[in-house]
Coordinates of C-alpha atoms in Angstrom, one line a residue:
M176 CA -54.5 17.4 6.5
K177 CA -57.4 15.0 6.1
N178 CA -56.9 11.7 7.9
F179 CA -57.4 9.0 5.4
T180 CA -56.4 5.2 5.8
P181 CA -54.2 3.7 3.2
R182 CA -57.1 1.7 2.1
E183 CA -59.3 4.7 1.8
I184 CA -56.6 6.5 -0.2
V185 CA -56.5 3.7 -2.7
T186 CA -60.3 3.6 -3.1
E187 CA -60.3 7.4 -3.8
L188 CA -57.7 7.0 -6.4
D189 CA -59.5 4.2 -8.1
K190 CA -62.4 6.5 -8.7
Y191 CA -60.1 8.3 -11.3
I192 CA -57.0 6.2 -12.1
I193 CA -57.4 2.5 -13.7
G194 CA -55.0 -0.3 -12.4
Q195 CA -51.5 0.7 -11.2
H196 CA -52.3 -0.9 -7.7
N197 CA -48.6 -1.1 -6.5
A198 CA -48.1 2.8 -7.3
K199 CA -51.4 3.5 -5.4
R200 CA -50.3 1.3 -2.5
A201 CA -47.0 3.2 -2.2
V202 CA -48.2 6.6 -2.5
A203 CA -51.0 5.7 0.2
I204 CA -48.3 4.5 2.6
A205 CA -46.4 7.6 2.2
L206 CA -49.3 10.0 2.8
R207 CA -50.4 7.9 6.0
N208 CA -46.9 8.1 7.1
R209 CA -47.2 11.8 7.3
W210 CA -50.2 11.6 9.6
R211 CA -48.3 9.1 11.7
R212 CA -45.3 11.4 12.0
Q213 CA -47.4 14.3 13.3
N214 CA -48.7 12.1 16.0
V215 CA -45.3 11.0 17.3
A216 CA -43.5 12.4 20.4
P217 CA -41.8 16.0 19.3
D218 CA -38.4 14.8 20.2
L219 CA -38.7 11.9 17.5
R220 CA -40.8 13.7 15.0
D221 CA -38.2 15.9 13.4
E222 CA -35.9 12.7 12.8
I223 CA -38.4 10.8 10.8
A224 CA -37.9 11.7 7.0
P225 CA -40.3 10.9 4.3
K226 CA -39.7 7.9 2.0
N227 CA -39.4 9.4 -1.4
I228 CA -40.7 7.4 -4.4
I229 CA -39.5 6.7 -7.9
M230 CA -42.3 5.8 -10.3
I231 CA -40.9 4.0 -13.4
G232 CA -43.2 3.6 -16.5
P233 CA -44.0 4.8 -19.9
T234 CA -46.0 7.8 -20.7
G235 CA -49.6 8.0 -20.2
V236 CA -50.1 5.1 -17.7
G237 CA -51.0 7.6 -14.7
K238 CA -47.9 8.6 -13.0
T239 CA -48.7 12.4 -12.9
E240 CA -52.4 11.8 -12.2
I241 CA -51.6 9.5 -9.2
S242 CA -49.5 12.3 -7.5
R243 CA -52.1 15.1 -8.6
R244 CA -55.0 13.3 -6.9
L245 CA -53.0 12.5 -3.9
A246 CA -52.3 16.1 -3.3
H247 CA -55.9 17.0 -3.9
L248 CA -57.1 14.4 -1.3
S249 CA -54.6 15.6 1.4
Q250 CA -55.2 19.3 0.5
S251 CA -51.4 19.7 0.3
P252 CA -49.2 22.2 -1.8
F253 CA -48.5 20.5 -5.0
L254 CA -45.9 21.3 -7.8
K255 CA -45.3 19.4 -11.0
I256 CA -42.1 20.3 -12.7
E257 CA -39.8 18.8 -15.3
A258 CA -36.2 17.9 -14.1
S259 CA -35.1 18.6 -17.5
K260 CA -35.7 22.3 -17.0
F261 CA -33.0 22.6 -14.5
T262 CA -29.4 23.2 -15.2
E263 CA -26.1 23.1 -13.1
V264 CA -25.3 26.1 -11.1
G265 CA -23.1 28.3 -13.8
Y266 CA -25.3 27.3 -16.9
V267 CA -28.0 29.4 -18.2
G268 CA -31.2 28.1 -17.1
R269 CA -33.4 27.4 -13.7
D270 CA -31.8 26.4 -10.4
V271 CA -33.2 23.6 -8.6
E272 CA -34.1 25.9 -5.5
S273 CA -36.8 27.5 -7.9
M274 CA -39.1 24.5 -7.4
V275 CA -39.2 25.4 -3.6
R276 CA -39.9 29.0 -4.2
D277 CA -42.7 28.0 -6.7
L278 CA -44.3 25.4 -4.2
T279 CA -44.2 28.4 -1.6
D280 CA -45.9 30.7 -3.9
L281 CA -48.7 28.1 -4.7
A282 CA -49.1 27.5 -0.8
I283 CA -49.5 31.4 -0.4
N284 CA -52.1 31.5 -2.9
Q285 CA -54.0 28.4 -1.3
V286 CA -53.9 29.6 2.1
K287 CA -54.9 33.3 0.9
A288 CA -58.0 31.8 -1.0
E289 CA -59.0 29.8 2.3
E290 CA -58.7 33.0 4.4
T291 CA -60.5 34.9 1.8
E292 CA -63.4 32.5 2.0
K293 CA -63.5 33.1 5.8
V294 CA -63.8 36.8 5.5
Q295 CA -66.2 36.8 2.4
L296 CA -69.3 37.4 4.3
K297 CA -68.0 40.5 6.4
A298 CA -66.3 41.9 3.1
Q299 CA -69.6 41.7 1.3
E300 CA -71.4 43.5 4.1
I301 CA -68.8 46.3 4.1
A302 CA -68.9 46.5 0.3
E303 CA -72.7 46.7 0.4
E304 CA -72.4 49.5 2.8
R305 CA -69.8 51.2 0.3
I306 CA -72.3 50.9 -2.6
L307 CA -75.2 52.2 -0.7
D308 CA -72.9 55.2 0.4
L309 CA -72.5 55.8 -3.4
L310 CA -76.3 55.4 -4.1
L311 CA -77.4 57.7 -1.2
P312 CA -74.5 59.7 0.2
P313 CA -74.7 60.3 3.9
R314 CA -75.7 63.7 5.1
R315 CA -73.1 65.8 6.3
E316 CA -73.8 67.1 9.8
K317 CA -73.9 70.8 9.8
R318 CA -72.6 72.9 12.9
P319 CA -75.9 74.0 14.9
P320 CA -76.4 77.8 15.0
A321 CA -76.3 79.5 18.4
D322 CA -80.1 79.6 18.9
A323 CA -80.5 75.9 18.0
A324 CA -81.4 74.7 21.6
A325 CA -84.4 77.1 21.5
R326 CA -85.7 75.3 18.2
P327 CA -87.6 72.0 18.0
A328 CA -85.5 69.1 16.9
E329 CA -88.4 67.3 15.1
P330 CA -87.6 68.1 11.5
A331 CA -84.1 67.0 11.9
L332 CA -85.3 63.6 13.1
I333 CA -87.8 63.3 10.4
E334 CA -85.2 63.8 7.9
Q335 CA -83.0 61.3 9.6
E336 CA -85.8 58.8 9.6
D337 CA -86.6 59.5 5.8
E338 CA -83.0 58.8 4.9
T339 CA -82.8 55.5 6.8
T340 CA -86.1 54.3 5.3
T341 CA -84.7 55.2 1.9
R342 CA -81.3 53.4 2.6
Q343 CA -83.5 50.4 3.4
K344 CA -85.3 50.5 0.4
L345 CA -82.1 50.6 -1.6
R346 CA -80.6 47.7 0.4
R347 CA -83.4 45.5 -0.5
L348 CA -83.3 46.3 -4.0
L349 CA -79.6 45.8 -4.1
R350 CA -80.0 42.2 -2.7
E351 CA -82.7 41.5 -5.0
H352 CA -80.4 42.2 -7.9
K353 CA -82.8 45.1 -9.2
L354 CA -80.1 47.8 -9.3
D355 CA -77.5 45.5 -11.2
E356 CA -77.6 47.5 -14.4
R357 CA -77.5 50.8 -12.8
M358 CA -74.1 52.7 -13.4
V359 CA -72.2 54.3 -10.4
E360 CA -68.9 56.0 -10.4
L361 CA -66.3 54.2 -8.4
E362 CA -62.8 55.1 -7.2
I363 CA -60.3 52.3 -7.8
T364 CA -56.9 52.2 -6.2
Q365 CA -54.1 51.0 -8.5
R366 CA -50.3 50.6 -7.4
V367 CA -48.0 52.3 -10.0
V368 CA -45.0 49.8 -10.7
P369 CA -42.5 50.8 -13.3
M370 CA -41.5 48.1 -16.0
V371 CA -38.5 46.0 -14.6
E372 CA -36.9 43.5 -16.9
I373 CA -33.9 41.5 -15.7
F374 CA -32.0 38.8 -17.6
S375 CA -30.3 37.2 -14.8
A376 CA -28.2 33.8 -14.4
A377 CA -29.4 30.8 -12.5
G378 CA -30.5 31.4 -8.8
M379 CA -31.6 35.0 -9.5
E380 CA -35.3 34.5 -10.8
E381 CA -36.6 36.3 -7.9
M382 CA -34.6 39.5 -8.2
D383 CA -37.0 41.1 -10.6
I384 CA -40.0 40.4 -8.4
N385 CA -38.2 41.8 -5.4
I386 CA -37.2 45.2 -7.2
K387 CA -40.7 45.4 -8.5
D388 CA -41.9 45.1 -4.7
M389 CA -39.5 47.7 -3.7
F390 CA -40.4 50.1 -6.3
G391 CA -44.1 49.4 -5.6
N392 CA -43.6 50.6 -2.1
L393 CA -41.6 53.7 -2.9
F394 CA -44.2 55.0 -5.7
P395 CA -47.5 56.3 -4.2
K396 CA -50.8 54.5 -5.0
K397 CA -52.8 56.1 -7.8
S398 CA -56.5 56.0 -7.7
R399 CA -58.8 56.7 -10.6
R400 CA -62.5 57.1 -11.0
R401 CA -64.6 54.9 -13.6
K402 CA -68.1 54.3 -14.2
V403 CA -69.2 50.6 -13.6
K404 CA -72.3 48.7 -13.1
I405 CA -73.3 48.2 -9.6
A406 CA -73.0 44.3 -10.1
E407 CA -69.4 44.7 -11.1
A408 CA -68.7 47.4 -8.6
L409 CA -70.0 45.1 -5.6
E410 CA -67.3 42.4 -7.0
I411 CA -64.6 44.9 -7.0
V412 CA -65.2 46.5 -3.6
T413 CA -65.8 42.8 -2.2
Q414 CA -62.4 41.7 -3.2
E415 CA -60.8 45.1 -1.9
E416 CA -62.4 44.5 1.5
A417 CA -61.4 41.1 1.6
Q418 CA -57.9 41.8 1.0
R419 CA -57.9 44.4 3.8
L420 CA -59.5 41.8 6.2
I421 CA -56.6 39.3 5.6
D422 CA -53.9 39.1 7.9
M423 CA -50.8 38.3 5.4
D424 CA -48.5 37.8 8.0
K425 CA -50.5 35.0 9.4
V426 CA -50.9 33.6 5.6
N427 CA -47.3 33.6 5.1
K428 CA -46.6 31.7 8.2
Q429 CA -49.3 29.2 7.7
A430 CA -48.4 28.6 4.1
I431 CA -44.6 28.0 5.0
Q432 CA -45.5 25.7 7.7
R433 CA -47.8 23.8 5.2
V434 CA -45.0 23.5 2.7
E435 CA -42.6 22.2 5.3
Q436 CA -44.9 19.8 6.9
S437 CA -47.1 18.4 3.8
G438 CA -45.9 19.8 0.5
I439 CA -45.4 17.6 -2.4
I440 CA -43.1 18.0 -5.3
F441 CA -43.7 15.9 -8.4
L442 CA -40.2 15.6 -10.4
D443 CA -41.2 14.5 -13.7
E444 CA -38.6 13.1 -16.6
I445 CA -36.0 12.5 -13.9
D446 CA -34.4 9.9 -16.4
K447 CA -33.5 12.9 -18.6
I448 CA -31.0 14.1 -16.2
V449 CA -29.1 10.8 -16.1
G450 CA -26.0 11.5 -18.4
S451 CA -24.4 9.0 -20.8
N452 CA -20.8 7.8 -20.5
G453 CA -19.7 10.8 -22.8
T454 CA -18.1 13.9 -21.2
H455 CA -19.0 16.5 -24.0
G456 CA -22.0 18.1 -25.2
P457 CA -25.4 18.7 -22.9
D458 CA -24.7 15.7 -20.8
V459 CA -22.0 17.7 -19.0
S460 CA -24.5 19.5 -16.5
R461 CA -26.8 16.6 -16.0
E462 CA -24.8 14.8 -13.2
G463 CA -24.4 18.4 -11.9
V464 CA -28.2 18.8 -11.7
Q465 CA -28.3 15.7 -9.8
R466 CA -25.8 17.0 -7.4
D467 CA -27.5 20.2 -7.0
L468 CA -30.9 18.2 -6.4
L469 CA -29.2 16.3 -3.7
P470 CA -29.3 19.0 -0.8
I471 CA -33.0 19.8 -1.7
V472 CA -34.1 16.2 -1.4
E473 CA -31.9 15.5 1.7
G474 CA -33.1 18.7 3.4
C475 CA -31.8 22.1 3.4
T476 CA -33.2 25.7 4.0
V477 CA -34.2 27.8 1.0
T478 CA -34.7 31.4 1.0
T479 CA -37.8 32.8 -0.7
K480 CA -39.4 36.1 -0.7
H481 CA -41.8 34.9 2.1
G482 CA -39.1 33.7 4.4
M483 CA -36.8 30.6 5.0
V484 CA -38.3 27.0 3.9
K485 CA -36.9 23.9 5.2
T486 CA -37.3 21.0 2.6
D487 CA -36.6 18.2 5.2
H488 CA -40.1 16.9 5.3
I489 CA -41.3 17.7 1.7
L490 CA -42.3 14.5 -0.1
F491 CA -40.6 14.1 -3.5
I492 CA -42.2 12.0 -6.0
A493 CA -39.9 11.2 -9.2
S494 CA -41.0 9.6 -12.4
G495 CA -39.5 8.6 -15.6
A496 CA -39.9 6.2 -18.5
F497 CA -36.2 5.1 -18.1
H498 CA -36.0 3.6 -21.8
S499 CA -32.3 4.5 -22.3
A500 CA -31.4 4.6 -18.6
K501 CA -32.1 3.0 -15.4
P502 CA -32.6 4.2 -11.8
A503 CA -29.2 2.7 -11.0
D504 CA -27.6 5.1 -13.2
L505 CA -28.5 8.1 -11.0
I506 CA -25.7 9.2 -8.7
P507 CA -25.7 6.8 -5.6
E508 CA -26.4 9.6 -3.1
L509 CA -29.6 10.6 -4.9
Q510 CA -30.7 6.8 -5.2
G511 CA -30.4 6.6 -1.5
R512 CA -32.8 9.3 -1.3
F513 CA -35.5 7.7 -3.1
P514 CA -35.8 4.2 -1.3
I515 CA -39.1 3.3 -2.8
R516 CA -39.3 2.2 -6.4
V517 CA -42.5 1.3 -8.2
E518 CA -42.9 0.1 -11.6
L519 CA -46.1 0.9 -13.5
E520 CA -47.6 -1.5 -16.0
S521 CA -48.3 -0.4 -19.8
L522 CA -52.0 -0.2 -20.5
G523 CA -53.8 -2.8 -22.8
R524 CA -57.1 -3.2 -24.2
K525 CA -58.8 -4.3 -21.0
E526 CA -57.5 -1.1 -19.2
F527 CA -58.5 1.1 -22.1
V528 CA -62.2 -0.3 -22.0
Q529 CA -62.1 0.6 -18.3
I530 CA -60.6 4.0 -19.0
L531 CA -63.3 4.8 -21.5
T532 CA -66.3 3.9 -19.2
E533 CA -65.3 3.5 -15.4
P534 CA -63.7 6.6 -13.8
Q535 CA -65.7 9.7 -12.6
N536 CA -64.1 11.6 -15.3
A537 CA -64.3 8.8 -18.1
L538 CA -63.6 9.9 -21.6
I539 CA -67.2 8.9 -22.9
K540 CA -68.8 10.7 -19.9
Q541 CA -66.8 13.9 -21.0
Y542 CA -67.9 13.7 -24.8
K543 CA -71.5 12.9 -23.9
A544 CA -71.5 16.0 -21.4
L545 CA -69.8 18.2 -24.3
M546 CA -72.5 17.3 -26.9
D547 CA -75.4 17.4 -24.5
T548 CA -74.7 21.4 -24.3
E549 CA -75.8 21.4 -28.1
G550 CA -78.7 19.2 -27.3
I551 CA -77.4 16.2 -28.9
E552 CA -77.5 12.6 -27.3
L553 CA -74.6 10.4 -27.7
V554 CA -75.2 6.4 -27.4
F555 CA -71.9 4.3 -27.2
D556 CA -72.5 0.6 -27.9
G557 CA -70.4 -1.8 -26.0
D558 CA -68.9 -3.3 -29.2
A559 CA -67.8 0.3 -30.2
I560 CA -66.0 0.8 -26.9
E561 CA -64.3 -2.7 -27.3
K562 CA -63.2 -1.6 -30.8
L563 CA -61.9 1.8 -29.7
A564 CA -59.7 0.0 -27.0
E565 CA -58.5 -2.5 -29.6
I566 CA -57.5 0.4 -32.0
A567 CA -55.7 2.4 -29.1
E568 CA -54.0 -1.0 -28.3
V569 CA -52.8 -1.7 -32.0
V570 CA -51.6 2.0 -32.7
N571 CA -49.6 2.0 -29.6
Q572 CA -47.9 -1.1 -30.6
R573 CA -47.1 0.0 -34.2
T574 CA -46.1 3.5 -33.2
E575 CA -44.9 5.2 -29.9
N576 CA -46.6 3.7 -27.0
I577 CA -48.2 7.0 -25.4
G578 CA -50.7 4.9 -23.0
A579 CA -54.0 6.5 -22.4
R580 CA -53.3 9.5 -24.2
R581 CA -53.9 7.7 -27.4
L582 CA -57.6 7.6 -26.5
H583 CA -58.0 11.5 -26.7
T584 CA -56.4 11.3 -30.2
I585 CA -58.9 8.6 -31.3
M586 CA -61.8 9.9 -29.8
E587 CA -61.3 13.4 -31.5
K588 CA -60.8 11.8 -34.8
L589 CA -63.9 9.5 -34.2
L590 CA -66.3 12.3 -33.2
E591 CA -64.7 14.9 -35.5
E592 CA -67.8 15.2 -38.0
I593 CA -70.3 15.1 -35.3
S594 CA -68.6 17.9 -33.2
F595 CA -68.2 20.1 -36.3
D596 CA -71.8 19.8 -37.5
A597 CA -73.6 19.8 -34.0
P598 CA -74.8 23.4 -33.9
D599 CA -76.7 23.0 -37.2
S600 CA -77.6 19.3 -37.1
K601 CA -81.2 18.4 -37.0
K602 CA -80.4 14.9 -35.9
R603 CA -80.6 15.0 -32.1
K604 CA -79.4 11.4 -31.3
F605 CA -76.2 9.5 -32.7
I606 CA -75.6 6.0 -31.9
I607 CA -72.0 5.1 -32.0
D608 CA -71.4 1.4 -32.9
A609 CA -68.5 -0.8 -34.1
A610 CA -69.5 -0.2 -37.6
Y611 CA -69.4 3.6 -37.3
V612 CA -65.9 3.2 -35.4
S613 CA -64.7 1.0 -38.1
G614 CA -66.0 3.5 -40.7
R615 CA -64.1 6.4 -39.1
L616 CA -61.0 4.9 -38.0
D617 CA -60.0 1.6 -40.0
S618 CA -58.5 3.4 -43.2
L619 CA -56.2 5.4 -40.8
V620 CA -55.3 2.2 -38.7
K621 CA -54.4 0.1 -41.8
N622 CA -52.2 2.8 -43.3
E623 CA -49.4 2.9 -41.0
D624 CA -47.8 6.0 -42.3
L625 CA -51.1 8.0 -41.8
S626 CA -51.8 6.6 -38.3
R627 CA -48.2 7.8 -37.3
Y628 CA -49.1 11.4 -38.2
I629 CA -53.0 11.4 -37.6
L630 CA -53.4 8.9 -34.7

């Protein structure tokens, strides 16, 4: 885990997310507390539980983005999942433990990619030798005749030297990519696994995977020969050799440790599992989902195909709009496991202007880069940006408030004509000013029915 101070974390988040200072401070402290916990004496370390967070705010204000960027900063395994996908044990659907299994799978892939990068150079060297063996098969040593001792060994030495020289020439041509288009016959190993389809109840999602693994080990590996270009063959063989060089036991152990110590699970739409006062219909299982979530958040051991995973120190960040419910409607035990509550502000015209221009991945920068691939330069006037922000605010007020996501819809509608005609256009520079924005969008904004369906 990288060692960032809370102030540095907030500064990094500011590069991509506008506003929401309170939420950024909360997640920055939570991440720093992980580093602090790892430096505490071992006898007290296991007693310090993470302070889970509930983010309250409408859609499109940055809840998911804050969590995703936080995980990227800390290089932690990160899983985003909707709480509404889960059902109570006994109902058809996914059980809550599946999110820990999914997080473990992500961590395995993450650690495996890191280990592959470490052995990549060695794998490339082995792959190069294998390709050279295909181009120039090594000479088989024949058994010497009985009178070989009386003969001079010079011809054999000359042949060996010639072969070495030829191999070095081929190696140089291979590294200079002059043999990339040449075809070679490559033997590719494939595992024969029969098709297995299981329709199972909750808690049994992994049974089909385990059966496939079992059958995969029972059935022999099948190899087939195919002709490929040397460039592709080099890539295939490098991947094969990298897989052989990786110690999967070490990968599994490291990944499980990473999940347990630094995993982050983002539970979106947690307000959707808050049941109403009724006891009939779909609300029946909602409180049951909360009860099932409780041991995972409190800390328990989940069985995965990679081993046992403890959830005691996984950081849970929940989020929801809480329009028709409030955090106090969650069962008391679950409320107690989310001690930090942060309310995110709705976005207005000022924030929309900043979102369009300031972040490293600002929308206007994205569209300029896209059009630049067609050789077209887009120039946005300051008044045009103000006008776009104003339209986004007005449409959000009149219809559903979807936050910054409204800007994506508006930008697509604004640049639809330019984007469509770009490959054939002779005009290489387009200036987007307030008049152009008004001409493209005013009619839609004024007609409330149209804006509901188009913007």
